[in-house]
mmCIF file of C-alpha atoms in Angstrom:
data_model
loop_
_atom_site.group_PDB
_atom_site.id
_atom_site.type_symbol
_atom_site.label_atom_id
_atom_site.label_comp_id
_atom_site.label_asym_id
_atom_site.label_seq_id
_atom_site.Cartn_x
_atom_site.Cartn_y
_atom_site.Cartn_z
ATOM 1 C CA MET A 1 92.601 75.111 144.899
ATOM 2 C CA GLU A 2 90.628 71.992 144.023
ATOM 3 C CA ARG A 3 87.646 74.156 143.096
ATOM 4 C CA VAL A 4 89.875 76.222 140.788
ATOM 5 C CA GLU A 5 91.108 73.088 139.034
ATOM 6 C CA GLN A 6 87.563 71.781 138.669
ATOM 7 C CA ASN A 7 86.564 75.081 137.086
ATOM 8 C CA ARG A 8 89.549 74.920 134.753
ATOM 9 C CA GLY A 9 88.658 71.393 133.710
ATOM 10 C CA ALA A 10 85.034 72.355 133.115
ATOM 11 C CA ARG A 11 86.138 75.328 131.046
ATOM 12 C CA VAL A 12 88.495 73.227 128.920
ATOM 13 C CA TRP A 13 85.902 70.529 128.251
ATOM 14 C CA GLY A 14 83.322 73.205 127.532
ATOM 15 C CA ALA A 15 85.633 74.742 124.925
ATOM 16 C CA ILE A 16 86.223 71.344 123.291
ATOM 17 C CA ASP A 17 82.492 70.675 123.186
ATOM 18 C CA ALA A 18 81.805 74.134 121.739
ATOM 19 C CA ALA A 19 84.413 73.600 118.997
ATOM 20 C CA ALA A 20 82.816 70.274 118.089
ATOM 21 C CA ARG A 21 79.276 71.660 118.083
ATOM 22 C CA ILE A 22 80.243 74.207 115.407
ATOM 23 C CA ASP A 23 80.532 71.235 113.035
ATOM 24 C CA GLY A 24 77.653 69.335 114.613
ATOM 25 C CA ALA A 25 80.132 66.709 115.810
ATOM 26 C CA SER A 26 81.133 65.020 119.041
ATOM 27 C CA PRO A 27 84.272 65.963 120.997
ATOM 28 C CA SER A 28 87.377 64.359 119.502
ATOM 29 C CA LEU A 29 91.141 64.755 119.364
ATOM 30 C CA ARG A 30 90.866 67.292 116.551
ATOM 31 C CA TYR A 31 88.485 69.512 118.461
ATOM 32 C CA ALA A 32 90.655 69.284 121.573
ATOM 33 C CA ALA A 33 93.615 70.515 119.520
ATOM 34 C CA LEU A 34 91.578 73.304 117.930
ATOM 35 C CA ALA A 35 90.230 74.473 121.296
ATOM 36 C CA CYS A 36 93.761 74.471 122.733
ATOM 37 C CA VAL A 37 94.984 76.639 119.835
ATOM 38 C CA GLU A 38 92.216 79.134 120.556
ATOM 39 C CA ALA A 39 92.878 79.164 124.305
ATOM 40 C CA LEU A 40 96.612 79.806 123.881
ATOM 41 C CA SER A 41 96.301 82.269 120.961
ATOM 42 C CA ALA A 42 98.541 79.970 118.957
ATOM 43 C CA LEU A 43 99.210 79.409 115.265
ATOM 44 C CA GLY A 44 98.311 75.746 115.435
ATOM 45 C CA ALA A 45 98.745 72.476 117.285
ATOM 46 C CA GLY A 46 99.854 68.953 116.470
ATOM 47 C CA LEU A 47 99.480 65.541 118.048
ATOM 48 C CA SER A 48 102.157 62.872 117.929
ATOM 49 C CA MET A 49 100.924 59.574 119.292
ATOM 50 C CA SER A 50 101.405 55.821 119.290
ATOM 51 C CA PRO A 51 98.034 54.252 118.457
ATOM 52 C CA ASP A 52 99.367 50.682 118.358
ATOM 53 C CA ALA A 53 102.126 50.682 121.018
ATOM 54 C CA GLY A 54 104.672 51.214 118.242
ATOM 55 C CA PRO A 55 106.840 54.245 117.485
ATOM 56 C CA TYR A 56 105.464 57.683 118.233
ATOM 57 C CA GLU A 57 104.383 59.359 115.013
ATOM 58 C CA PRO A 58 102.609 62.551 113.896
ATOM 59 C CA LEU A 59 98.909 61.829 113.610
ATOM 60 C CA LEU A 60 97.099 65.144 113.530
ATOM 61 C CA ALA A 61 97.768 68.823 112.814
ATOM 62 C CA THR A 62 95.410 71.788 112.749
ATOM 63 C CA MET A 63 97.112 73.364 109.716
ATOM 64 C CA PRO A 64 99.568 72.363 106.946
ATOM 65 C CA ASP A 65 102.643 74.220 108.296
ATOM 66 C CA VAL A 66 102.232 72.524 111.657
ATOM 67 C CA GLY A 67 101.777 69.186 109.905
ATOM 68 C CA GLU A 68 105.053 69.671 108.021
ATOM 69 C CA LEU A 69 106.915 70.477 111.231
ATOM 70 C CA GLU A 70 105.399 67.498 113.052
ATOM 71 C CA GLU A 71 106.534 65.349 110.115
ATOM 72 C CA LEU A 72 109.986 66.937 110.225
ATOM 73 C CA GLN A 73 110.428 66.079 113.908
ATOM 74 C CA PHE A 74 109.635 62.466 113.053
ATOM 75 C CA THR A 75 112.052 62.564 110.122
ATOM 76 C CA LEU A 76 114.915 64.101 112.101
ATOM 77 C CA GLY A 77 114.238 62.370 115.392
ATOM 78 C CA GLN A 78 114.602 65.696 117.199
ATOM 79 C CA GLY A 79 112.396 68.537 118.393
ATOM 80 C CA PRO A 80 110.217 69.572 121.354
ATOM 81 C CA SER A 81 107.535 66.947 120.674
ATOM 82 C CA ALA A 82 110.071 64.104 120.581
ATOM 83 C CA ASP A 83 111.715 65.342 123.781
ATOM 84 C CA ALA A 84 108.393 65.705 125.618
ATOM 85 C CA ILE A 85 107.488 62.127 124.742
ATOM 86 C CA ALA A 86 110.914 60.820 125.753
ATOM 87 C CA SER A 87 111.083 62.718 129.059
ATOM 88 C CA GLY A 88 107.447 62.647 130.078
ATOM 89 C CA ALA A 89 107.726 66.331 130.989
ATOM 90 C CA PRO A 90 106.652 69.523 129.188
ATOM 91 C CA VAL A 91 109.230 71.018 126.823
ATOM 92 C CA LEU A 92 108.801 74.789 126.559
ATOM 93 C CA ALA A 93 110.824 76.252 123.672
ATOM 94 C CA ALA A 94 109.995 79.949 123.944
ATOM 95 C CA ASP A 95 112.508 81.085 121.295
ATOM 96 C CA LEU A 96 113.590 78.632 118.606
ATOM 97 C CA SER A 97 116.100 81.128 117.214
ATOM 98 C CA GLY A 98 117.934 81.308 120.566
ATOM 99 C CA PHE A 99 121.274 79.624 121.197
ATOM 100 C CA ASP A 100 119.853 76.971 123.539
ATOM 101 C CA ALA A 101 117.196 75.850 121.056
ATOM 102 C CA VAL A 102 119.561 75.766 118.083
ATOM 103 C CA ASN A 103 122.144 73.875 120.135
ATOM 104 C CA ARG A 104 119.526 71.378 121.304
ATOM 105 C CA TRP A 105 117.825 70.890 117.920
ATOM 106 C CA PRO A 106 120.428 71.981 115.336
ATOM 107 C CA ALA A 107 118.459 70.732 112.320
ATOM 108 C CA PHE A 108 114.895 71.281 113.489
ATOM 109 C CA ALA A 109 115.074 74.759 115.086
ATOM 110 C CA PRO A 110 116.242 76.584 111.902
ATOM 111 C CA ALA A 111 113.646 74.685 109.840
ATOM 112 C CA ALA A 112 110.888 75.805 112.215
ATOM 113 C CA ALA A 113 112.045 79.398 111.880
ATOM 114 C CA ARG A 114 111.854 79.091 108.085
ATOM 115 C CA HIS A 115 108.207 78.084 108.516
ATOM 116 C CA GLY A 116 107.580 81.226 110.535
ATOM 117 C CA VAL A 117 107.367 79.374 113.862
ATOM 118 C CA ARG A 118 109.334 80.946 116.711
ATOM 119 C CA ALA A 119 108.046 79.023 119.736
ATOM 120 C CA ILE A 120 106.787 75.488 120.418
ATOM 121 C CA PHE A 121 105.386 74.153 123.659
ATOM 122 C CA ALA A 122 105.068 70.369 123.895
ATOM 123 C CA PHE A 123 103.084 68.583 126.606
ATOM 124 C CA PRO A 124 103.212 64.810 127.178
ATOM 125 C CA ILE A 125 99.950 62.887 126.908
ATOM 126 C CA GLY A 126 99.488 60.139 129.450
ATOM 127 C CA ALA A 127 99.266 59.238 133.103
ATOM 128 C CA GLY A 128 102.207 57.896 135.073
ATOM 129 C CA ALA A 129 104.112 55.353 133.019
ATOM 130 C CA ALA A 130 101.349 55.216 130.396
ATOM 131 C CA ARG A 131 102.603 57.694 127.812
ATOM 132 C CA ILE A 132 100.872 57.743 124.470
ATOM 133 C CA GLY A 133 102.159 60.915 122.832
ATOM 134 C CA ALA A 134 102.502 64.683 122.981
ATOM 135 C CA LEU A 135 100.332 67.728 122.314
ATOM 136 C CA SER A 136 102.445 70.505 120.775
ATOM 137 C CA VAL A 137 101.384 74.123 120.429
ATOM 138 C CA TYR A 138 103.036 76.362 117.809
ATOM 139 C CA ARG A 139 103.356 80.157 117.939
ATOM 140 C CA ARG A 140 104.664 82.693 115.417
ATOM 141 C CA GLN A 141 106.025 85.039 118.086
ATOM 142 C CA PRO A 142 108.729 84.129 120.611
ATOM 143 C CA GLY A 143 107.985 84.388 124.293
ATOM 144 C CA PRO A 144 106.996 82.149 127.209
ATOM 145 C CA LEU A 145 103.543 80.937 128.103
ATOM 146 C CA GLY A 146 101.929 82.447 131.177
ATOM 147 C CA GLY A 147 101.298 80.317 134.245
ATOM 148 C CA ASP A 148 97.573 79.978 133.539
ATOM 149 C CA GLU A 149 98.284 79.124 129.897
ATOM 150 C CA ILE A 150 100.601 76.293 130.958
ATOM 151 C CA LEU A 151 97.966 74.943 133.332
ATOM 152 C CA ASP A 152 95.337 75.148 130.580
ATOM 153 C CA ALA A 153 97.626 73.306 128.161
ATOM 154 C CA LEU A 154 98.211 70.538 130.704
ATOM 155 C CA VAL A 155 94.444 70.103 131.095
ATOM 156 C CA TYR A 156 94.054 69.984 127.304
ATOM 157 C CA ALA A 157 96.721 67.256 127.218
ATOM 158 C CA ASP A 158 94.739 65.350 129.863
ATOM 159 C CA ALA A 159 91.594 65.785 127.760
ATOM 160 C CA VAL A 160 93.395 64.301 124.756
ATOM 161 C CA PHE A 161 94.415 61.351 126.930
ATOM 162 C CA VAL A 162 90.798 60.774 127.971
ATOM 163 C CA LEU A 163 89.552 61.079 124.382
ATOM 164 C CA ALA A 164 92.177 58.630 123.129
ATOM 165 C CA LEU A 165 91.526 55.994 125.777
ATOM 166 C CA ASP A 166 88.646 53.923 126.949
ATOM 167 C CA GLY A 167 88.548 52.192 130.293
ATOM 168 C CA ARG A 168 88.438 48.645 128.944
ATOM 169 C CA HIS A 169 90.716 48.338 125.949
ATOM 170 C CA GLY A 170 93.361 51.023 126.263
ATOM 171 C CA LEU A 171 93.573 52.969 123.038
ATOM 172 C CA SER A 172 90.110 53.408 121.641
ATOM 173 C CA ALA A 173 89.108 51.348 118.646
ATOM 174 C CA ASP A 174 87.675 54.579 117.262
ATOM 175 C CA LEU A 175 91.032 56.392 117.305
ATOM 176 C CA ASP A 176 91.535 56.051 113.560
ATOM 177 C CA GLN A 177 88.210 57.817 113.028
ATOM 178 C CA VAL A 178 89.265 60.971 114.864
ATOM 179 C CA ILE A 179 92.788 61.405 113.548
ATOM 180 C CA ASP A 180 93.680 62.740 110.133
ATOM 181 C CA ALA A 181 93.298 60.028 107.509
ATOM 182 C CA ALA A 182 96.124 61.629 105.511
ATOM 183 C CA PHE A 183 98.560 61.217 108.394
ATOM 184 C CA THR A 184 97.496 57.600 108.880
ATOM 185 C CA ALA A 185 98.074 56.830 105.202
ATOM 186 C CA ARG A 186 101.456 58.544 105.194
ATOM 187 C CA ARG A 187 102.642 56.659 108.260
ATOM 188 C CA ALA A 188 101.507 53.358 106.765
ATOM 189 C CA GLU A 189 103.411 54.098 103.562
ATOM 190 C CA VAL A 190 106.569 55.022 105.501
ATOM 191 C CA HIS A 191 106.484 51.717 107.375
ATOM 192 C CA GLN A 192 105.776 49.770 104.202
ATOM 193 C CA ALA A 193 108.765 51.456 102.564
ATOM 194 C CA ALA A 194 110.941 50.663 105.585
ATOM 195 C CA GLY A 195 109.965 47.004 105.305
ATOM 196 C CA PHE A 196 110.686 47.057 101.581
ATOM 197 C CA VAL A 197 114.140 48.606 102.078
ATOM 198 C CA ALA A 198 114.888 46.207 104.948
ATOM 199 C CA ALA A 199 114.233 43.204 102.707
ATOM 200 C CA GLN A 200 116.096 44.787 99.801
ATOM 201 C CA GLN A 201 119.205 45.675 101.831
ATOM 202 C CA ARG A 202 118.963 42.744 104.276
ATOM 203 C CA ILE A 203 118.966 45.086 107.262
ATOM 204 C CA SER A 204 116.620 45.624 110.194
ATOM 205 C CA VAL A 205 113.453 47.673 109.795
ATOM 206 C CA THR A 206 114.874 50.162 112.322
ATOM 207 C CA ASP A 207 117.985 50.653 110.176
ATOM 208 C CA ALA A 208 115.833 50.899 107.055
ATOM 209 C CA LEU A 209 113.732 53.632 108.652
ATOM 210 C CA ALA A 210 116.943 55.471 109.586
ATOM 211 C CA LEU A 211 118.046 55.167 105.955
ATOM 212 C CA LEU A 212 114.767 56.647 104.735
ATOM 213 C CA ARG A 213 115.095 59.495 107.243
ATOM 214 C CA ALA A 214 118.694 60.158 106.217
ATOM 215 C CA HIS A 215 117.724 60.439 102.565
ATOM 216 C CA ALA A 216 114.719 62.641 103.342
ATOM 217 C CA PHE A 217 116.937 64.993 105.341
ATOM 218 C CA SER A 218 119.792 65.112 102.826
ATOM 219 C CA SER A 219 117.446 65.623 99.871
ATOM 220 C CA GLY A 220 115.216 68.142 101.645
ATOM 221 C CA ARG A 221 112.103 66.133 100.746
ATOM 222 C CA PRO A 222 109.273 65.063 103.083
ATOM 223 C CA LEU A 223 109.700 61.542 104.415
ATOM 224 C CA HIS A 224 106.356 60.323 103.085
ATOM 225 C CA LEU A 225 107.287 61.416 99.532
ATOM 226 C CA VAL A 226 110.566 59.496 99.754
ATOM 227 C CA ALA A 227 108.570 56.475 100.927
ATOM 228 C CA THR A 228 106.154 56.892 98.022
ATOM 229 C CA ASP A 229 109.033 56.858 95.528
ATOM 230 C CA VAL A 230 110.541 53.779 97.162
ATOM 231 C CA MET A 231 107.253 51.883 97.044
ATOM 232 C CA ALA A 232 106.692 52.964 93.420
ATOM 233 C CA ARG A 233 110.211 51.697 92.673
ATOM 234 C CA ARG A 234 111.324 55.061 91.399
ATOM 235 C CA LEU A 235 113.967 55.201 94.116
ATOM 236 C CA TYR A 236 116.637 52.771 95.225
ATOM 237 C CA LEU A 237 118.397 53.498 98.518
ATOM 238 C CA ASN A 238 121.967 52.341 98.846
ATOM 239 C CA GLY A 239 122.664 51.341 102.433
ATOM 240 C CA ASP A 240 126.411 51.857 102.116
ATOM 241 C CA GLN A 241 126.240 55.378 100.736
ATOM 242 C CA HIS A 242 122.865 56.546 102.114
ATOM 243 C CA GLY A 243 122.453 57.634 98.531
ATOM 244 C CA VAL A 244 119.918 56.994 95.849
ATOM 245 C CA SER A 245 119.873 55.595 92.362
ATOM 246 C CA ALA A 246 116.831 55.810 90.140
ATOM 247 C CA ASP A 247 116.402 53.250 87.378
ATOM 248 C CA GLY A 248 112.629 52.985 87.139
ATOM 249 C CA SER A 249 112.435 49.521 88.703
ATOM 250 C CA GLY A 250 113.520 49.944 92.288
ATOM 251 C CA ASP A 251 116.293 47.375 91.772
ATOM 252 C CA PRO A 252 120.005 48.190 92.073
ATOM 253 C CA PRO A 253 121.299 50.257 89.160
ATOM 254 C CA ASP A 254 122.142 48.357 86.003
ATOM 255 C CA THR A 255 125.849 47.483 86.191
ATOM 256 C CA ASP A 256 126.030 46.200 82.614
ATOM 257 C CA PRO A 257 128.906 48.250 81.074
ATOM 258 C CA ASP A 258 127.097 48.230 77.765
ATOM 259 C CA PRO A 259 123.366 48.815 78.501
ATOM 260 C CA PRO A 260 120.806 48.891 75.695
ATOM 261 C CA GLY A 261 121.106 51.962 73.550
ATOM 262 C CA ALA A 262 124.656 52.816 74.585
ATOM 263 C CA ARG A 263 127.177 53.568 71.798
ATOM 264 C CA ASN A 264 130.324 51.456 72.092
ATOM 265 C CA PRO A 265 132.726 52.194 69.187
ATOM 266 C CA ASP A 266 134.782 48.998 69.649
ATOM 267 C CA LYS A 267 131.673 46.842 69.701
ATOM 268 C CA GLN A 268 130.223 48.605 66.666
ATOM 269 C CA GLU A 269 133.499 48.077 64.713
ATOM 270 C CA SER A 270 133.543 44.387 65.595
ATOM 271 C CA GLU A 271 129.928 43.935 64.512
ATOM 272 C CA GLN A 272 130.634 45.768 61.240
ATOM 273 C CA ALA A 273 133.592 43.441 60.476
ATOM 274 C CA GLU A 274 131.441 40.370 61.132
ATOM 275 C CA ASN A 275 128.773 41.695 58.770
ATOM 276 C CA GLU A 276 131.336 42.267 56.011
ATOM 277 C CA GLU A 277 132.612 38.686 56.396
ATOM 278 C CA GLU A 278 129.068 37.399 56.080
ATOM 279 C CA ASP A 279 128.604 39.391 52.878
ATOM 280 C CA GLU A 280 131.819 37.957 51.354
ATOM 281 C CA ARG A 281 130.626 34.426 52.092
#
């Protein structure tokens, strides 16, 4: 049995190395995800991780649709990846249109189906209590993974753990160089927007992030675009209503009952009378 596992590990690392050598690069998280997609005949794969011991966030996806669904799980706070991270155990959603999946993830499962994804298999990344994220594999067709496929995926998750860590300093200082720069920028903007809303509404950053997520979900817009509008002051989030008012400044909407340019008949009549009195004088 040990020999079989050694062979499996050698095969997985060989596949990661081969994927990297196509681009003349060294093995990295991206190539581990790409090799896993190939091994499991999947549509794509995504990594959600915590590079700075903070919240788990989507950091890498092998294709745009997968990236959107990884983002959506972060926005909604639900989905196989989130559950795998929370439980520390694989979450195998073989049919996202089934009753169990829809009942478990009522917002995420239908959204995944609209993206043409019918199955997601999420594997925690870590060892023991040291959990740093999840590797999630996406398929267009429903159906379970085979036993060997599950074992392969677990080894790929272990490979991601090794690639993300070094023996001396925990998470590698080079992690930002092997994850998608676009994801890093988006996450930074989301957290900046949460801090901005927290100061604006005098609430905690956690509550501000929940407010951003609520607006993203209700408006059907990606979370990072909502954050962009908040930081550009095109969007003002009202903590009481979870709504939004746009006034071009990011400040609360102008409550002046007679803003510039508005036509107020009573005011116009009063001004006209004053002008006539001036003329008579």
